[in-house]
């Protein structure tokens, strides 16, 4: 047999087309609705085999033809297909043409675990042990990080007992307490006046700032800064990002051609008064590809493309 064929089969919307794209390098439709894949998409993948190269050297040939596997991305299987439900016999005729079926048992096991959680009303976000990459194509609301926002009367903003009681209801998720009325009043005020109004209700930050900070925290994000004559700008990156990864947020060419990053912490830069003064004080460091970005980093990337 010169080539074997393998159909990727499963329930609708479980990420079959996404898997197909990954393993074949194709860019087919990967939509999150039933029967996005009506006709089977085909991709031929060479089978890796180091032996072939050695044999080619032995026989002095540059023509290498590896074995291949033909993958078919087949439309989602639904109950009653044999009776014509969904794509019915059209689906079954496609699946009959392949030699094997990829069911991705590890993924199936995760899906079954998730189904059990949902059946008993247990949100997926409450289970960090579940690999989010394996279930991301399901687009589950309960798998997304959640911040609960409680809209309180202004008089309750300083009521610690009430806030503690509400927070316990949604624990371990994060809870934020705001007053929509107060937020409305803050809108348009000068910074000094807004601060004074917040303090009159025992608050240090507006609800908006709290929500942003909580969102960054729960999503594991941070920011770094770039500064120069054209602009001063904050860039959002995941925590633990390396310097090249951060450079790639600005432009992918910066990541590909990364040479080094000239970094100074924001407090040190402010204390020095200028970049040249910070350099003179030894506060500016040149970091390489393994450097882990910090939230207060002010960066100048050096690259070559």
Backbone as numpy.savetxt, mean C-alpha at the origin, in Angstrom:
# Nx Ny Nz CAx CAy CAz Cx Cy Cz
5.57 -33.57 -24.41 4.72 -32.38 -24.41 5.61 -31.13 -24.41
5.52 -30.31 -25.47 6.39 -29.14 -25.58 6.00 -28.03 -24.63
4.72 -27.96 -24.28 4.26 -26.91 -23.37 3.03 -27.40 -22.63
2.96 -27.07 -21.34 1.77 -27.41 -20.59 0.95 -26.16 -20.38
-0.35 -26.34 -20.17 -1.23 -25.19 -19.95 -1.82 -25.27 -18.56
-1.98 -24.12 -17.91 -2.48 -24.08 -16.55 -3.49 -22.94 -16.43
-4.70 -23.30 -16.02 -5.73 -22.28 -15.87 -5.76 -21.73 -14.45
-5.86 -20.42 -14.34 -6.00 -19.77 -13.04 -7.48 -19.57 -12.80
-8.00 -20.33 -11.83 -9.44 -20.41 -11.62 -9.78 -20.08 -10.18
-10.91 -19.45 -9.97 -11.38 -19.16 -8.62 -12.67 -18.38 -8.67
-13.16 -18.04 -7.50 -14.37 -17.23 -7.43 -14.12 -15.86 -8.02
-15.18 -15.18 -8.47 -15.00 -13.83 -9.02 -14.36 -12.90 -7.99
-13.53 -12.01 -8.49 -12.95 -10.92 -7.68 -11.98 -11.40 -6.60
-11.28 -12.49 -6.82 -10.31 -12.93 -5.81 -8.87 -12.65 -6.25
-8.69 -11.85 -7.29 -7.35 -11.46 -7.69 -6.71 -12.35 -8.73
-7.50 -13.08 -9.46 -6.93 -13.99 -10.47 -6.18 -13.23 -11.54
-6.79 -12.17 -12.06 -6.15 -11.42 -13.13 -4.89 -10.72 -12.64
-4.91 -10.29 -11.40 -3.73 -9.65 -10.83 -2.58 -10.65 -10.76
-2.89 -11.86 -10.33 -1.88 -12.91 -10.31 -1.37 -13.19 -11.71
-2.29 -13.28 -12.65 -1.91 -13.55 -14.04 -0.93 -12.49 -14.54
-1.24 -11.23 -14.30 -0.36 -10.14 -14.73 1.03 -10.29 -14.13
1.07 -10.68 -12.85 2.35 -10.77 -12.15 3.22 -11.90 -12.71
2.62 -13.02 -12.94 3.44 -14.17 -13.33 3.76 -14.20 -14.82
2.99 -13.51 -15.63 3.24 -13.53 -17.08 3.80 -12.23 -17.61
3.73 -11.16 -16.81 4.21 -9.87 -17.28 3.25 -9.20 -18.22
2.06 -9.75 -18.35 1.05 -9.13 -19.21 0.34 -8.01 -18.48
-0.37 -7.19 -19.22 -1.10 -6.08 -18.61 -2.55 -6.14 -19.06
-3.25 -7.16 -18.58 -4.64 -7.33 -18.98 -5.56 -6.64 -17.99
-6.82 -6.58 -18.32 -7.80 -5.98 -17.44 -7.86 -6.74 -16.12
-7.73 -6.00 -15.01 -7.84 -6.63 -13.68 -8.88 -5.85 -12.89
-10.11 -5.98 -13.29 -11.18 -5.20 -12.68 -11.83 -5.95 -11.53
-12.38 -5.17 -10.59 -12.94 -5.77 -9.38 -14.46 -5.94 -9.51
-14.86 -6.67 -10.53 -16.27 -6.97 -10.67 -16.39 -8.28 -11.46
-17.49 -8.99 -11.28 -17.61 -10.31 -11.91 -17.49 -10.25 -13.43
-16.80 -11.26 -13.96 -16.72 -11.49 -15.40 -15.98 -10.37 -16.14
-15.03 -9.68 -15.43 -14.16 -8.75 -16.14 -13.36 -9.52 -17.18
-13.08 -10.80 -16.89 -12.37 -11.65 -17.82 -13.35 -12.64 -18.42
-13.89 -12.30 -19.58 -14.88 -13.17 -20.21 -14.17 -14.21 -21.08
-13.28 -13.75 -21.94 -12.47 -14.67 -22.72 -11.18 -14.92 -21.94
-10.64 -16.15 -21.98 -9.42 -16.43 -21.24 -8.24 -15.67 -21.84
-7.46 -14.99 -20.98 -6.23 -14.33 -21.41 -5.09 -15.33 -21.31
-4.20 -15.28 -22.26 -3.14 -16.28 -22.36 -1.77 -15.63 -22.22
-0.92 -16.26 -21.42 0.46 -15.81 -21.28 1.39 -17.00 -21.27
2.48 -16.92 -22.04 3.44 -18.02 -22.12 4.71 -17.63 -21.35
5.08 -18.46 -20.40 6.20 -18.15 -19.51 7.28 -19.22 -19.66
8.55 -18.82 -19.89 9.62 -19.81 -19.96 9.89 -20.42 -18.59
10.23 -21.67 -18.56 10.56 -22.35 -17.31 12.04 -22.13 -17.01
12.37 -21.54 -15.89 13.79 -21.31 -15.55 14.54 -22.63 -15.45
15.72 -22.66 -16.06 16.51 -23.90 -16.04 17.97 -23.54 -16.32
18.77 -23.53 -15.29 20.18 -23.16 -15.42 20.96 -24.14 -16.28
20.47 -25.30 -16.41 21.19 -26.30 -17.18 21.30 -25.92 -18.65
20.31 -25.20 -19.13 20.28 -24.87 -20.56 21.47 -24.01 -20.96
21.82 -23.06 -20.12 22.94 -22.18 -20.44 24.25 -22.97 -20.53
24.45 -23.90 -19.61 25.68 -24.69 -19.62 25.75 -25.57 -20.86
24.61 -26.10 -21.23 24.59 -26.92 -22.44 24.85 -26.08 -23.68
24.33 -24.88 -23.69 24.56 -23.99 -24.83 26.04 -23.67 -24.97
26.71 -23.48 -23.82 28.15 -23.24 -23.86 28.89 -24.47 -24.38
28.45 -25.60 -23.92 29.11 -26.86 -24.34 28.98 -27.07 -25.85
27.81 -26.76 -26.39 27.55 -27.00 -27.80 27.72 -25.74 -28.65
28.21 -24.69 -28.00 28.55 -23.46 -28.71 27.38 -22.93 -29.53
26.26 -22.74 -28.84 25.09 -22.18 -29.50 24.48 -21.07 -28.64
23.97 -20.08 -29.31 23.32 -18.98 -28.60 21.81 -19.12 -28.63
21.34 -20.09 -29.34 19.90 -20.28 -29.48 19.37 -21.19 -28.38
18.73 -20.62 -27.39 18.19 -21.37 -26.26 16.67 -21.26 -26.28
16.00 -22.39 -26.30 14.54 -22.42 -26.27 14.11 -23.20 -25.04
13.74 -22.55 -23.98 13.35 -23.25 -22.75 11.96 -23.83 -22.86
11.67 -24.72 -21.92 10.30 -25.20 -21.81 9.42 -24.03 -21.39
8.14 -24.17 -21.64 7.24 -23.07 -21.32 5.94 -23.57 -20.71
5.32 -22.69 -19.99 4.00 -22.97 -19.43 3.04 -21.92 -19.96
1.91 -22.36 -20.46 0.89 -21.44 -20.93 -0.15 -21.27 -19.82
-0.26 -20.04 -19.34 -1.25 -19.73 -18.31 -2.48 -19.11 -18.94
-3.64 -19.57 -18.47 -4.90 -18.99 -18.92 -5.61 -18.37 -17.72
-5.94 -17.10 -17.84 -6.72 -16.41 -16.81 -8.18 -16.56 -17.18
-8.89 -17.42 -16.44 -10.26 -17.80 -16.81 -11.26 -17.07 -15.94
-12.38 -16.69 -16.54 -13.41 -15.94 -15.82 -13.85 -16.67 -14.56
-14.30 -15.88 -13.56 -14.64 -16.39 -12.25 -15.68 -17.51 -12.27
-15.42 -18.52 -11.44 -16.33 -19.64 -11.28 -17.44 -19.27 -10.31
-18.67 -19.54 -10.70 -19.80 -19.26 -9.82 -20.63 -20.52 -9.63
-21.39 -20.56 -8.55 -22.26 -21.71 -8.30 -23.26 -21.85 -9.45
-23.46 -23.08 -9.90 -24.44 -23.33 -10.96 -23.89 -23.17 -12.35
-22.54 -23.11 -12.49 -21.96 -22.93 -13.82 -22.37 -24.05 -14.76
-22.49 -25.26 -14.20 -22.85 -26.40 -15.04 -24.27 -26.28 -15.57
-25.07 -25.42 -14.94 -26.46 -25.21 -15.37 -26.63 -23.91 -16.14
-25.50 -23.31 -16.48 -25.57 -22.09 -17.28 -25.47 -20.81 -16.48
-25.29 -20.89 -15.15 -25.16 -19.67 -14.35 -23.85 -18.97 -14.67
-23.84 -17.65 -14.53 -22.64 -16.88 -14.85 -22.30 -17.05 -16.31
-21.08 -17.47 -16.58 -20.71 -17.75 -17.97 -20.99 -19.19 -18.35
-21.46 -19.95 -17.37 -21.95 -21.31 -17.63 -20.98 -22.18 -18.39
-21.49 -22.79 -19.43 -20.69 -23.75 -20.19 -19.51 -23.11 -20.89
-19.61 -21.80 -21.14 -18.48 -21.10 -21.75 -17.27 -21.19 -20.83
-17.51 -20.97 -19.53 -16.44 -21.10 -18.53 -15.91 -22.53 -18.52
-16.83 -23.51 -18.50 -16.41 -24.90 -18.40 -15.62 -25.34 -19.62
-15.94 -24.80 -20.78 -15.20 -25.18 -21.98 -13.78 -24.65 -21.92
-13.59 -23.47 -21.34 -12.24 -22.94 -21.19 -11.42 -23.78 -20.23
-12.03 -24.15 -19.12 -11.28 -24.87 -18.10 -10.93 -26.28 -18.56
-11.72 -26.85 -19.45 -11.43 -28.20 -19.93 -10.18 -28.25 -20.78
-9.74 -27.11 -21.32 -8.60 -27.11 -22.23 -7.26 -27.14 -21.51
-7.24 -26.93 -20.21 -5.97 -26.85 -19.50 -5.64 -28.18 -18.84
-4.33 -28.37 -18.58 -3.86 -29.60 -17.97 -3.91 -29.57 -16.44
-3.83 -28.39 -15.88 -3.84 -28.27 -14.42 -4.53 -26.98 -14.04
-4.95 -26.91 -12.78 -5.65 -25.72 -12.27 -4.88 -25.17 -11.09
-4.56 -23.88 -11.13 -3.87 -23.23 -10.02 -4.91 -22.69 -9.04
-5.03 -23.32 -7.84 -5.99 -22.86 -6.83 -5.34 -22.03 -5.73
-4.00 -21.96 -5.74 -3.31 -21.13 -4.76 -3.78 -21.45 -3.35
-3.49 -22.68 -2.91 -4.01 -23.12 -1.61 -3.65 -22.19 -0.45
-2.41 -21.69 -0.36 -2.12 -20.77 0.76 -3.04 -19.56 0.78
-3.33 -19.04 -0.40 -4.24 -17.89 -0.48 -5.65 -18.31 -0.12
-6.04 -19.49 -0.61 -7.37 -20.00 -0.29 -7.54 -20.17 1.22
-6.50 -20.65 1.87 -6.56 -20.82 3.33 -6.77 -19.49 4.03
-6.09 -18.46 3.54 -6.25 -17.11 4.12 -7.67 -16.61 3.88
-8.19 -16.84 2.67 -9.55 -16.42 2.36 -10.57 -17.09 3.29
-10.35 -18.39 3.54 -11.25 -19.10 4.45 -11.18 -18.53 5.86
-9.97 -18.18 6.28 -9.81 -17.58 7.60 -10.53 -16.24 7.67
-10.39 -15.44 6.63 -11.06 -14.14 6.58 -12.57 -14.32 6.59
-13.08 -15.32 5.85 -14.51 -15.57 5.81 -15.05 -15.91 7.19
-14.30 -16.69 7.92 -14.72 -17.05 9.28 -14.77 -15.82 10.18
-13.78 -14.94 10.03 -13.77 -13.71 10.83 -14.99 -12.85 10.52
-15.28 -12.69 9.25 -16.39 -11.83 8.84 -17.73 -12.42 9.27
-17.83 -13.75 9.21 -19.07 -14.41 9.62 -19.40 -14.15 11.09
-18.37 -14.01 11.90 -18.63 -13.75 13.31 -18.49 -12.28 13.69
-18.39 -11.42 12.67 -18.36 -9.98 12.91 -17.06 -9.46 13.46
-15.98 -10.19 13.21 -14.66 -9.80 13.71 -13.90 -9.12 12.57
-13.60 -7.81 12.67 -12.95 -7.10 11.56 -11.54 -7.60 11.30
-11.16 -7.59 10.04 -9.84 -8.09 9.64 -8.72 -7.23 10.20
-8.97 -5.91 10.34 -7.91 -5.05 10.85 -7.50 -5.42 12.27
-8.33 -6.19 12.95 -8.03 -6.63 14.31 -7.08 -7.82 14.33
-6.65 -8.26 13.13 -5.79 -9.45 13.03 -4.56 -9.15 12.17
-3.55 -8.55 12.78 -2.34 -8.17 12.03 -1.58 -9.36 11.47
-1.86 -10.57 11.96 -1.15 -11.75 11.47 -1.57 -12.11 10.05
-2.67 -11.58 9.56 -3.13 -11.87 8.20 -2.36 -11.00 7.21
-1.73 -11.67 6.24 -0.93 -10.98 5.24 -1.82 -10.11 4.35
-1.67 -8.79 4.49 -2.53 -7.87 3.73 -2.29 -7.95 2.23
-1.08 -8.30 1.82 -0.78 -8.41 0.40 -1.61 -9.51 -0.25
-1.84 -10.58 0.49 -2.57 -11.72 -0.08 -4.06 -11.44 -0.25
-4.58 -10.48 0.50 -6.03 -10.23 0.43 -6.36 -8.84 -0.12
-5.35 -8.11 -0.58 -5.61 -6.72 -0.99 -6.59 -6.63 -2.16
-6.61 -7.65 -3.02 -7.52 -7.60 -4.17 -8.97 -7.79 -3.79
-9.22 -8.25 -2.57 -10.60 -8.38 -2.10 -11.20 -7.03 -1.75
-10.34 -6.02 -1.53 -10.81 -4.67 -1.20 -11.77 -4.68 -0.01
-11.43 -5.41 1.02 -12.30 -5.50 2.20 -12.23 -4.22 3.02
-13.40 -3.68 3.34 -13.43 -2.49 4.18 -12.84 -2.78 5.55
-13.13 -3.96 6.09 -12.66 -4.26 7.44 -11.17 -4.59 7.48
-10.52 -4.67 6.30 -9.09 -4.90 6.28 -8.31 -3.59 6.30
-9.01 -2.49 6.06 -8.37 -1.18 6.02 -8.21 -0.63 7.42
-7.11 0.06 7.67 -6.94 0.70 8.98 -8.09 1.66 9.26
-8.55 1.69 10.49 -9.72 2.50 10.84 -9.39 3.47 11.97
-9.82 4.69 11.79 -9.80 5.69 12.86 -11.24 6.10 13.11
-11.71 5.96 14.33 -13.07 6.35 14.67 -13.09 7.80 15.13
-13.96 8.56 14.49 -14.08 9.98 14.78 -15.41 10.24 15.48
-15.34 10.65 16.73 -16.54 10.93 17.51 -16.83 12.43 17.50
-18.04 12.76 17.09 -18.46 14.15 17.05 -19.19 14.48 18.36
-18.56 15.26 19.22 -19.11 15.57 20.53 -19.63 16.99 20.59
-20.47 17.21 21.56 -20.86 18.58 21.88 -19.63 19.31 22.44
-19.55 20.59 22.21 -18.39 21.35 22.67 -18.13 21.17 24.16
-19.20 21.08 24.93 -19.06 20.96 26.38 -18.48 19.61 26.81
-18.50 18.62 25.90 -17.99 17.29 26.24 -16.54 17.06 25.82
-15.94 18.02 25.15 -14.58 17.84 24.67 -13.59 17.64 25.81
-13.88 18.24 26.94 -12.99 18.10 28.10 -13.47 17.03 29.07
-14.49 16.27 28.69 -15.05 15.25 29.55 -14.27 13.94 29.35
-13.24 13.73 30.15 -12.35 12.58 29.99 -13.07 11.26 30.22
-14.03 11.23 31.14 -14.76 10.00 31.41 -15.58 9.57 30.20
-16.24 10.51 29.57 -17.06 10.18 28.41 -16.18 9.72 27.25
-15.07 10.40 27.05 -14.18 10.05 25.95 -13.56 8.67 26.18
-13.23 8.38 27.44 -12.66 7.07 27.75 -13.68 5.96 27.49
-14.93 6.22 27.84 -15.99 5.24 27.62 -16.18 4.96 26.14
-16.18 6.01 25.33 -16.36 5.85 23.89 -15.16 5.14 23.26
-13.97 5.48 23.73 -12.76 4.86 23.18 -12.75 3.37 23.44
-13.27 2.96 24.59 -13.30 1.54 24.93 -14.21 0.75 23.99
-15.22 1.42 23.47 -16.16 0.74 22.57 -15.46 0.28 21.29
-14.54 1.09 20.79 -13.90 0.80 19.50 -12.48 0.26 19.65
-12.02 0.11 20.88 -10.68 -0.41 21.10 -10.52 -1.78 20.43
-9.36 -2.06 19.81 -8.09 -1.34 19.87 -7.90 -0.29 18.78
-8.92 0.02 18.00 -8.80 1.06 16.98 -8.62 2.42 17.63
-8.04 3.33 16.86 -7.83 4.67 17.38 -9.14 5.45 17.39
-9.27 6.32 18.39 -10.46 7.17 18.51 -10.04 8.63 18.61
-10.76 9.47 17.89 -10.51 10.92 17.93 -11.81 11.60 18.32
-11.71 12.62 19.14 -12.89 13.33 19.62 -12.85 14.78 19.17
-13.86 15.17 18.43 -13.93 16.52 17.89 -15.34 17.06 18.07
-15.46 18.32 17.85 -16.76 18.96 17.80 -16.90 19.62 16.45
-17.85 19.15 15.68 -18.04 19.72 14.34 -18.36 21.21 14.42
-19.10 21.56 15.43 -19.44 22.98 15.59 -18.20 23.81 15.85
-17.32 23.32 16.72 -16.08 24.03 17.01 -15.19 24.10 15.78
-15.11 23.01 15.05 -14.30 23.00 13.83 -14.80 24.04 12.84
-16.10 24.19 12.78 -16.69 25.19 11.89 -16.30 26.60 12.33
-16.30 26.78 13.63 -15.94 28.10 14.17 -14.47 28.41 13.94
-13.64 27.40 13.96 -12.20 27.59 13.75 -11.89 27.97 12.31
-12.74 27.53 11.40 -12.50 27.76 9.98 -12.44 29.25 9.67
-11.32 29.68 9.11 -11.17 31.08 8.72 -10.56 31.97 9.77
-10.39 31.47 10.98 -9.79 32.29 12.04 -8.28 32.40 11.84
-7.72 33.50 12.29 -6.27 33.64 12.30 -5.69 32.64 13.30
-4.41 32.31 13.11 -3.78 31.27 13.93 -3.88 31.57 15.43
-3.62 32.80 15.80 -3.65 33.17 17.23 -5.07 33.02 17.79
-6.05 33.50 17.03 -7.45 33.41 17.49 -7.92 31.96 17.57
-7.50 31.15 16.60 -7.89 29.74 16.60 -7.30 29.02 17.81
-6.04 29.31 18.10 -5.39 28.70 19.26 -6.08 29.09 20.55
-6.45 30.34 20.64 -7.13 30.84 21.84 -8.49 30.17 22.01
-9.23 30.00 20.91 -10.53 29.36 20.97 -10.40 27.89 21.38
-9.42 27.20 20.82 -9.20 25.81 21.18 -8.86 25.67 22.67
-8.01 26.54 23.15 -7.62 26.48 24.55 -8.78 26.74 25.48
-9.74 27.52 25.01 -10.90 27.79 25.86 -11.75 26.54 26.06
-11.58 25.56 25.18 -12.28 24.28 25.31 -11.34 23.17 25.77
-10.16 23.55 26.21 -9.21 22.57 26.73 -8.54 21.73 25.66
-8.46 22.27 24.44 -7.87 21.53 23.32 -6.56 22.17 22.87
-5.62 21.31 22.46 -4.34 21.80 21.95 -4.29 21.82 20.43
-5.06 20.93 19.80 -5.06 20.81 18.35 -6.48 20.73 17.82
-6.63 21.18 16.60 -7.94 21.06 15.96 -8.21 19.60 15.62
-9.47 19.27 15.36 -9.83 17.92 14.97 -9.15 17.51 13.68
-8.98 18.47 12.77 -8.33 18.17 11.49 -6.89 17.72 11.70
-6.17 18.44 12.53 -4.78 18.09 12.80 -4.70 16.73 13.48
-5.60 16.47 14.42 -5.61 15.17 15.09 -5.86 14.04 14.10
-6.79 14.26 13.19 -7.11 13.23 12.21 -5.94 12.95 11.28
-5.27 14.02 10.84 -4.11 13.85 9.97 -3.01 13.08 10.68
-2.72 13.48 11.91 -1.67 12.81 12.68 -2.01 11.34 12.92
-3.28 11.07 13.24 -3.69 9.68 13.46 -3.62 8.87 12.18
-3.97 9.49 11.06 -3.92 8.80 9.79 -2.48 8.43 9.43
-1.57 9.37 9.61 -0.16 9.08 9.36 0.30 7.93 10.25
-0.09 8.00 11.51 0.33 6.98 12.47 -0.19 5.61 12.11
-1.49 5.52 11.85 -2.10 4.21 11.62 -1.68 3.61 10.28
-1.31 4.46 9.33 -0.86 3.98 8.03 0.65 3.78 7.96
1.33 4.13 9.05 2.79 3.95 9.08 3.51 4.88 8.12
3.07 6.13 8.07 3.66 7.12 7.16 4.45 8.18 7.91
5.32 8.83 7.19 6.05 9.98 7.71 6.36 10.89 6.54
6.95 12.03 6.82 7.28 12.95 5.74 8.74 13.38 5.84
9.28 13.78 4.70 10.58 14.43 4.68 10.44 15.71 3.86
11.46 16.55 3.91 11.36 17.87 3.30 12.43 18.08 2.25
12.08 18.84 1.23 13.07 19.37 0.28 12.92 20.88 0.28
14.03 21.57 0.14 14.00 23.04 0.20 15.00 23.63 -0.77
14.57 24.70 -1.43 15.43 25.40 -2.37 14.70 26.61 -2.89
15.34 27.30 -3.82 14.70 28.51 -4.37 13.39 28.22 -5.08
13.31 27.16 -5.86 12.04 26.90 -6.56 10.88 26.66 -5.62
11.13 25.84 -4.54 10.03 25.51 -3.64 10.54 24.84 -2.37
9.71 24.87 -1.35 9.90 24.07 -0.14 8.74 23.09 -0.11
9.04 21.82 0.12 7.97 20.83 -0.06 8.13 19.66 0.91
6.99 19.16 1.36 6.94 17.95 2.19 6.51 16.78 1.32
7.15 15.64 1.53 6.87 14.44 0.75 6.51 13.32 1.71
5.47 12.59 1.40 5.02 11.50 2.26 5.59 10.17 1.81
6.13 9.44 2.78 6.71 8.12 2.50 6.36 7.16 3.63
6.42 5.88 3.39 6.25 4.92 4.49 7.43 4.99 5.46
7.17 4.75 6.71 8.26 4.66 7.68 9.20 3.54 7.27
10.46 3.71 7.64 11.51 2.75 7.31 11.91 2.78 5.84
11.47 3.79 5.10 11.90 3.91 3.71 13.38 4.27 3.66
14.07 3.71 2.67 15.47 4.07 2.46 15.55 5.37 1.67
16.75 5.94 1.64 16.94 7.18 0.90 16.59 7.04 -0.59
17.01 5.96 -1.27 16.61 5.82 -2.68 15.10 5.70 -2.86
14.44 5.00 -1.95 12.98 4.88 -2.04 12.31 6.24 -1.88
12.84 7.05 -0.98 12.30 8.40 -0.80 12.54 9.23 -2.05
13.71 9.09 -2.63 14.00 9.83 -3.87 13.03 9.43 -4.97
12.66 8.16 -4.98 11.73 7.68 -6.01 10.35 8.28 -5.90
9.97 8.75 -4.71 8.69 9.43 -4.55 8.68 10.74 -5.33
9.82 11.38 -5.40 9.94 12.62 -6.17 9.93 12.31 -7.67
10.76 11.36 -8.06 10.79 10.93 -9.46 11.49 9.58 -9.52
10.94 8.66 -10.27 11.52 7.33 -10.35 12.95 7.35 -10.86
13.28 8.33 -11.70 14.66 8.45 -12.18 15.63 8.75 -11.03
15.15 9.47 -10.02 15.99 9.78 -8.87 16.36 8.50 -8.12
15.42 7.57 -8.05 15.69 6.30 -7.37 16.63 5.43 -8.20
16.36 5.36 -9.50 17.20 4.53 -10.36 18.64 5.03 -10.40
18.80 6.35 -10.44 20.15 6.91 -10.55 20.72 7.43 -9.25
20.17 6.98 -8.13 20.58 7.49 -6.82 22.08 7.33 -6.59
22.71 8.41 -6.13 24.12 8.38 -5.76 24.27 8.56 -4.25
23.66 9.62 -3.72 23.76 9.90 -2.29 22.67 10.89 -1.91
22.51 11.08 -0.61 21.54 12.05 -0.10 22.26 12.97 0.89
22.14 14.26 0.67 22.70 15.26 1.59 21.60 15.64 2.57
21.77 15.28 3.84 20.68 15.36 4.80 21.06 16.18 6.03
20.14 17.02 6.43 20.26 17.75 7.69 18.90 17.68 8.38
18.91 17.54 9.69 17.63 17.51 10.39 17.05 18.92 10.46
15.75 19.00 10.40 15.09 20.30 10.42 15.47 21.13 11.65
15.47 20.58 12.87 15.86 21.40 14.03 17.28 21.93 13.92
18.20 21.11 13.42 19.58 21.56 13.26 19.69 22.67 12.23
18.92 22.55 11.16 18.94 23.57 10.11 18.39 24.89 10.64
17.31 24.81 11.37 16.72 26.02 11.93 17.67 26.66 12.94
18.29 25.84 13.76 19.23 26.37 14.75 20.44 27.02 14.10
20.91 26.42 13.00 22.08 26.98 12.31 21.74 28.26 11.56
20.51 28.36 11.09 20.08 29.56 10.40 20.23 29.51 8.89
21.06 28.63 8.41 21.23 28.47 6.97 21.90 27.13 6.70
21.80 26.66 5.46 22.41 25.39 5.11 23.93 25.47 5.21
24.50 26.60 4.77 25.95 26.74 4.84 26.44 26.73 6.28
25.70 27.35 7.17 26.08 27.35 8.59 25.94 25.95 9.19
24.91 25.25 8.76 24.72 23.87 9.24 25.87 22.98 8.76
26.32 23.21 7.53 27.47 22.45 7.01 28.72 22.77 7.81
28.93 24.05 8.10 30.10 24.45 8.86 30.10 23.86 10.26
28.91 23.65 10.80 28.78 23.09 12.14 28.79 21.56 12.12
28.97 20.96 10.95 29.01 19.51 10.84 27.67 18.83 11.00
26.60 19.56 10.74 25.26 19.01 10.92 24.68 18.39 9.64
25.37 18.59 8.52 24.90 18.03 7.26 25.69 16.77 6.96
24.98 15.69 6.74 25.61 14.39 6.50 25.31 13.91 5.09
26.26 13.20 4.51 26.04 12.54 3.23 25.77 11.07 3.48
24.58 10.62 3.08 24.14 9.26 3.34 23.99 8.47 2.05
24.14 7.16 2.17 24.07 6.28 1.00 22.76 5.53 0.88
22.80 4.45 0.12 21.58 3.72 -0.25 20.89 3.03 0.92
21.63 2.74 1.99 21.02 2.00 3.10 20.46 2.92 4.19
20.59 4.21 4.00 20.11 5.14 5.03 18.59 5.07 5.17
18.11 4.99 6.42 16.67 4.97 6.70 16.21 6.40 7.00
15.25 6.86 6.24 14.78 8.23 6.37 14.12 8.49 7.72
14.36 9.71 8.23 13.78 10.15 9.49 12.77 11.27 9.24
11.78 11.43 10.13 10.69 12.39 9.86 11.14 13.84 9.68
12.25 14.24 10.33 12.67 15.64 10.25 13.75 15.88 9.20
13.99 14.92 8.35 15.06 15.07 7.36 14.73 16.13 6.31
15.71 17.00 6.09 15.66 17.93 4.95 16.71 17.42 3.98
16.32 17.15 2.75 17.16 16.33 1.86 17.44 17.01 0.53
18.66 16.83 0.08 19.03 17.12 -1.29 19.57 15.84 -1.88
18.87 15.29 -2.86 19.29 14.03 -3.47 20.27 14.28 -4.60
21.29 13.45 -4.65 22.25 13.48 -5.75 22.04 12.22 -6.58
21.90 12.39 -7.87 21.59 11.24 -8.73 22.20 11.44 -10.11
22.23 10.36 -10.86 22.76 10.41 -12.21 21.91 9.51 -13.09
21.31 10.09 -14.15 20.47 9.30 -15.05 20.96 9.45 -16.49
